[in-house]
Amino acid sequence: MVEVDVETGTGLRLTCDRDAFAHQVSVVSRALSMRSTVQILSGILLEATGDRLALAATDMELSLQSSLEASVDEPGKAVVPGRLLVELARLLPNSAVSVAHRPEDAVVEVTCGSAHYRLHTYGVEDFPRLPDPGAAGLYAIDREALIDTAVKVSRSASRDESRPVLTGILVRFEQGKLVMAATDSYRLSVKETPLEGEAPELEAIVPARALGELARIAQGGGDLKLGVHENQVVFTIDGTVLTTRRIDGQFPNYSQLLPESFEHELAVPRDEVLDVVRRMAVMSQRNSPLRLRFAEGELTISAQTPDLGEARESMPVPFSGEPLEIGFNPNFLRDGIESVESDEVRFKLISPLRPCVIDAEGEDFRYLLMPIRLPD
């Protein structure tokens, strides 16, 4: 995602607002690498030019760039230990912050009120050159639509790095709508969101982590723009630039995974069934499934964990026909119900060993959940 641009370190001297400094340091720090073997990737780049202080961090998969107003006496660059700078900035007294780089000593001095720090620096020449957002044609995107869609499906993204494709979210812009899908092979979330205005021609697998970071940044509001350049996806919002690589590979054909017909479809009160699931999940430990038994006019949810105990609770539901008993991972089931916003949630069932789909009338969101085989 990034290239290395060899540069020579120079002095740097500026003064800036303490709160703005602490906030922007916190924003870019989310891209710091946790790999101690690559020291430069644990650093934050400070660059003073004109009347701005720019900050940047990257782990080679995700990069964050931001800036704030500053009174720059001497332009220059320096790379300082990121985690240390975050902690320091958060605890500084309420006063203007002065930052000065002394390349001959390989230190950055941070002064705020009576507090004075000397931080050892890393080589600026080793810091990767970050992507230029101007190289990507940026399109204005409805911020709430994109963020809400990403948050809705992200729970189903895998955290298993051995299958990179499943750690991402499929993002596709179609005529008048945005489609996102995520799966960890045990469950699948799909959401379609109407869009107005022009949108980029894009179908890409974007790391779920990147969209999660974007959602955090977007909480403060601002106009969101999106662009694609080669293997990178670029987001800009409220002066912050987030760039992430596209994940290579073939995303599962989710439309083939969604059943076309069901034996049973029933709507139940969302909050009521969610409360029951949460209560029963307390007794479902050590990978024990929740049992859902649908019978005439009734749903009974139960859990049993050897050596701990068992629990059972029933509620009325509009079910008719032969009883059906099916088992689910309690956390996955809870996630699916929580993702529905309507007052009622629909369960679409086929058989104890076929997937269940959870959705709601009028919502363009579907949550497919694979069952767990229950012992006889």
XYZ file of C-alpha atoms in Angstrom:
376
model
C 0.000 0.000 0.000
C 2.886 2.336 0.705
C 6.241 3.089 -0.820
C 9.393 4.124 0.946
C 10.470 7.668 0.192
C 13.979 8.432 1.438
C 14.108 11.840 3.083
C 16.514 13.779 5.228
C 15.438 14.800 8.727
C 15.327 18.532 9.462
C 14.611 20.705 12.435
C 11.036 21.524 13.394
C 9.675 24.185 15.724
C 6.038 25.132 16.345
C 3.324 25.982 18.851
C -0.227 24.640 18.781
C -3.383 24.203 20.815
C -3.141 21.458 23.431
C -6.635 19.944 22.895
C -6.324 19.925 19.117
C -2.889 18.339 19.369
C -4.071 15.615 21.746
C -7.126 14.868 19.595
C -5.260 14.519 16.307
C -2.507 12.430 17.897
C -5.217 10.100 19.191
C -6.865 9.891 15.755
C -3.765 8.856 13.804
C -2.517 6.538 16.541
C -5.194 4.017 15.553
C -2.987 3.090 12.569
C 0.136 2.387 14.619
C 1.635 -1.044 14.141
C 1.681 -3.458 17.048
C 4.633 -5.321 15.524
C 7.658 -4.473 17.648
C 10.005 -5.912 15.017
C 9.383 -2.944 12.683
C 10.199 0.022 14.902
C 9.462 2.811 12.423
C 5.858 1.611 12.073
C 5.325 2.284 15.778
C 6.114 5.954 15.214
C 3.999 9.013 14.382
C 5.307 11.354 11.710
C 5.134 15.054 12.569
C 5.487 17.471 9.657
C 5.270 21.246 10.053
C 4.647 23.370 6.952
C 3.034 26.776 6.488
C 0.535 27.138 9.324
C -0.230 23.421 9.812
C 1.127 20.477 11.736
C 0.437 17.243 9.874
C 0.467 13.893 11.644
C 0.544 10.428 10.118
C 0.861 6.776 11.096
C 0.737 3.482 9.221
C 1.103 -0.236 9.745
C 1.523 -0.810 5.986
C -2.072 -2.067 5.740
C -3.896 0.993 7.051
C -2.738 4.599 7.196
C -4.208 7.671 8.891
C -3.270 11.264 8.164
C -4.603 14.381 9.866
C -3.536 17.934 10.698
C -4.201 20.943 12.907
C -3.472 24.648 12.906
C -0.088 25.608 14.289
C 2.226 28.598 14.557
C 5.240 27.241 12.665
C 8.567 28.929 13.364
C 10.619 26.360 11.498
C 9.241 23.767 9.059
C 10.494 20.225 9.282
C 9.792 16.589 10.034
C 10.328 14.136 12.854
C 9.116 10.670 13.817
C 8.434 10.040 17.498
C 7.317 6.920 19.406
C 3.558 6.781 18.821
C 2.194 5.136 21.966
C 4.345 7.354 24.156
C 3.169 10.493 22.353
C -0.477 9.463 22.783
C -0.100 9.022 26.539
C 1.886 12.218 26.879
C -0.565 14.305 24.827
C -3.524 13.027 26.830
C -1.954 14.099 30.149
C -0.497 17.484 29.192
C -1.596 20.477 31.296
C -4.068 22.934 29.835
C -1.665 25.225 28.008
C -0.228 25.812 24.539
C 2.036 23.022 23.298
C 5.504 23.756 21.891
C 7.265 21.129 19.802
C 10.893 21.409 18.742
C 12.998 18.848 16.905
C 16.738 18.779 17.512
C 18.097 16.482 14.775
C 21.660 16.752 16.062
C 20.521 15.113 19.318
C 17.861 12.896 17.697
C 15.219 14.180 20.115
C 11.926 16.065 20.006
C 11.229 18.391 22.886
C 7.607 18.863 23.932
C 6.829 21.712 26.310
C 3.413 22.506 27.785
C 3.166 24.841 30.751
C 5.658 23.619 33.329
C 5.876 20.136 31.731
C 8.902 19.416 29.551
C 9.666 16.159 27.709
C 12.521 14.944 25.519
C 11.501 12.088 23.229
C 14.023 10.083 21.239
C 13.189 10.025 17.537
C 13.262 7.478 14.731
C 14.811 8.127 11.339
C 12.504 10.190 9.116
C 14.162 8.593 6.096
C 12.786 5.200 7.196
C 9.160 6.306 7.428
C 7.074 4.947 4.503
C 5.750 7.412 1.989
C 1.994 7.449 2.349
C -0.507 7.429 -0.524
C -1.543 10.763 -1.987
C -5.330 11.108 -1.655
C -5.281 13.498 -4.598
C -4.346 10.587 -6.870
C -7.729 8.990 -6.272
C -10.824 10.554 -7.794
C -12.907 11.354 -4.730
C -16.699 11.129 -4.650
C -18.942 12.590 -1.961
C -20.809 9.745 -0.237
C -23.692 9.892 2.212
C -21.796 9.515 5.485
C -24.621 8.012 7.508
C -25.542 5.543 4.772
C -22.013 4.213 4.376
C -21.190 4.065 8.093
C -24.533 2.558 9.124
C -24.226 -0.107 6.433
C -20.667 -0.989 7.429
C -21.507 -1.182 11.133
C -24.531 -3.350 10.375
C -22.624 -6.062 8.529
C -19.236 -5.871 10.253
C -20.178 -8.276 13.049
C -20.120 -11.131 10.567
C -16.580 -10.455 9.336
C -14.030 -13.058 10.360
C -11.113 -12.340 12.669
C -9.143 -15.332 11.420
C -6.151 -13.900 9.560
C -5.510 -17.270 7.897
C -8.465 -16.490 5.587
C -7.850 -12.846 4.619
C -10.838 -12.552 2.269
C -13.253 -13.251 5.116
C -11.695 -10.537 7.311
C -12.977 -7.985 4.823
C -16.327 -6.521 3.873
C -17.472 -6.674 0.283
C -18.346 -3.117 -0.755
C -20.177 -2.625 -4.032
C -21.793 0.475 -5.464
C -24.636 -0.171 -7.871
C -27.062 2.162 -9.595
C -28.721 4.062 -6.774
C -27.596 1.818 -3.942
C -24.736 0.615 -1.790
C -24.375 -3.103 -1.050
C -22.181 -4.556 1.691
C -21.707 -8.157 2.768
C -19.563 -9.934 5.342
C -19.206 -13.564 6.397
C -17.035 -15.716 8.620
C -18.467 -18.906 7.032
C -20.748 -19.475 10.043
C -22.963 -16.452 9.424
C -23.546 -13.888 6.703
C -24.754 -10.292 6.834
C -25.989 -8.455 3.739
C -27.351 -4.924 3.602
C -28.497 -2.786 0.680
C -28.799 0.958 1.234
C -30.320 3.458 -1.223
C -27.961 6.215 -2.372
C -28.539 9.526 -4.073
C -26.082 11.269 -6.357
C -23.015 10.030 -8.179
C -20.992 7.165 -6.736
C -17.719 5.542 -7.798
C -17.628 2.363 -9.815
C -16.339 0.149 -7.083
C -16.462 -3.449 -6.005
C -13.788 -4.183 -3.469
C -13.116 -6.229 -0.377
C -12.236 -3.638 2.260
C -10.719 -4.720 5.596
C -13.406 -4.672 8.283
C -10.898 -3.033 10.607
C -10.529 -0.068 8.240
C -14.279 0.499 8.078
C -14.422 0.212 11.858
C -11.817 2.939 12.222
C -13.702 5.067 9.697
C -16.870 4.688 11.778
C -15.019 5.945 14.865
C -13.646 8.969 13.026
C -17.045 9.730 11.467
C -18.750 10.005 14.848
C -17.797 13.668 14.883
C -19.653 14.335 11.639
C -18.260 15.937 8.502
C -18.441 15.293 4.779
C -17.282 11.866 3.674
C -15.535 11.241 0.381
C -14.338 7.990 -1.125
C -11.936 7.178 -3.915
C -10.026 4.252 -5.387
C -6.457 4.271 -6.655
C -4.895 1.026 -7.826
C -5.058 -1.369 -4.865
C -5.975 1.323 -2.350
C -9.293 2.685 -1.100
C -9.165 6.246 0.222
C -11.630 7.874 2.619
C -11.524 11.515 3.691
C -13.647 12.997 6.457
C -13.337 16.173 8.465
C -9.710 16.708 7.434
C -8.640 13.132 8.181
C -7.455 10.784 5.432
C -7.791 7.028 5.899
C -6.217 4.786 3.292
C -6.444 1.023 3.251
C -5.430 -1.719 0.882
C -7.998 -3.768 -0.962
C -7.961 -7.438 -0.023
C -7.157 -9.676 -2.970
C -9.262 -12.756 -3.551
C -12.727 -13.938 -4.435
C -15.487 -13.097 -1.984
C -18.081 -15.884 -1.578
C -21.109 -15.581 -3.819
C -23.491 -14.638 -1.029
C -26.582 -14.632 -3.245
C -26.158 -18.383 -3.719
C -25.940 -18.877 0.045
C -29.286 -17.226 0.768
C -32.176 -19.713 0.478
C -34.963 -18.766 -1.906
C -37.781 -20.392 0.071
C -38.521 -21.428 3.643
C -40.788 -23.856 5.448
C -41.609 -21.406 8.235
C -41.610 -17.618 8.490
C -42.691 -15.949 11.712
C -42.360 -12.485 13.215
C -41.740 -12.119 16.951
C -41.209 -9.069 19.195
C -37.554 -8.107 18.849
C -36.910 -6.853 22.361
C -38.703 -9.757 24.015
C -36.840 -12.496 22.157
C -33.549 -10.620 22.536
C -34.002 -10.467 26.312
C -34.718 -14.193 26.448
C -31.653 -14.999 24.325
C -29.451 -12.860 26.557
C -30.755 -14.553 29.707
C -30.355 -18.058 28.337
C -26.872 -17.296 26.951
C -25.587 -16.892 30.515
C -25.962 -20.661 30.923
C -24.603 -21.459 27.468
C -20.862 -21.680 28.028
C -17.965 -23.793 26.791
C -19.329 -23.751 23.230
C -22.734 -25.066 24.285
C -25.438 -24.034 21.776
C -28.741 -22.395 22.513
C -31.653 -24.681 21.710
C -34.655 -23.089 20.036
C -37.742 -25.310 19.975
C -40.588 -24.020 17.837
C -43.917 -25.673 18.576
C -47.569 -24.775 18.121
C -47.868 -21.154 19.297
C -44.693 -21.288 21.377
C -40.913 -20.832 21.252
C -38.840 -22.391 24.015
C -35.203 -21.348 24.313
C -32.945 -23.430 26.513
C -29.283 -23.850 27.383
C -27.345 -26.514 29.210
C -23.689 -26.621 30.180
C -22.317 -29.736 31.898
C -21.183 -29.106 35.485
C -22.842 -25.663 35.481
C -26.547 -26.206 35.041
C -29.349 -25.452 32.643
C -32.010 -22.835 31.875
C -35.246 -22.715 29.920
C -37.722 -19.977 28.991
C -40.763 -19.882 26.733
C -42.636 -17.157 24.877
C -45.678 -17.127 22.582
C -44.941 -17.006 18.829
C -47.144 -17.477 15.717
C -45.713 -20.905 14.814
C -47.809 -23.775 13.470
C -46.976 -27.211 12.196
C -44.678 -29.995 13.326
C -42.268 -28.938 16.116
C -38.813 -27.847 14.978
C -35.755 -27.769 17.219
C -32.583 -26.003 16.074
C -29.336 -24.986 17.768
C -27.304 -21.791 17.374
C -24.168 -20.189 18.702
C -25.633 -17.836 21.355
C -23.376 -14.902 20.500
C -24.075 -15.186 16.776
C -27.813 -15.415 17.404
C -27.746 -12.365 19.667
C -25.760 -10.388 17.075
C -28.332 -11.141 14.404
C -31.292 -10.068 16.513
C -29.503 -6.933 17.723
C -28.782 -5.932 14.125
C -32.504 -5.651 13.376
C -33.931 -2.211 14.142
C -37.650 -2.925 13.734
C -40.018 -3.744 16.575
C -40.430 -7.229 15.156
C -37.779 -9.664 13.952
C -38.521 -12.397 11.430
C -37.184 -15.932 11.685
C -37.124 -17.818 8.386
C -36.581 -21.536 8.902
C -36.228 -24.631 6.741
C -35.012 -27.511 8.935
C -32.717 -28.154 11.924
C -29.657 -28.519 9.668
C -30.383 -25.775 7.140
C -29.518 -22.082 7.599
C -31.886 -19.673 9.297
C -32.369 -16.127 8.012
C -33.124 -13.277 10.389
C -34.521 -10.019 8.992
C -37.415 -7.594 9.385
C -40.265 -6.324 7.261
C -39.198 -3.224 5.340
C -35.485 -3.518 6.175
C -32.904 -4.213 3.466
C -30.814 -6.276 5.876
C -30.483 -10.051 5.989
C -28.589 -12.164 8.494
C -27.985 -15.806 7.657
C -26.988 -18.085 10.511
C -25.749 -21.642 10.221
C -27.157 -24.039 12.823
C -25.240 -26.289 15.202
C -26.088 -29.960 15.087
C -27.777 -30.860 18.356
C -27.071 -34.159 20.103
C -29.979 -36.576 20.187
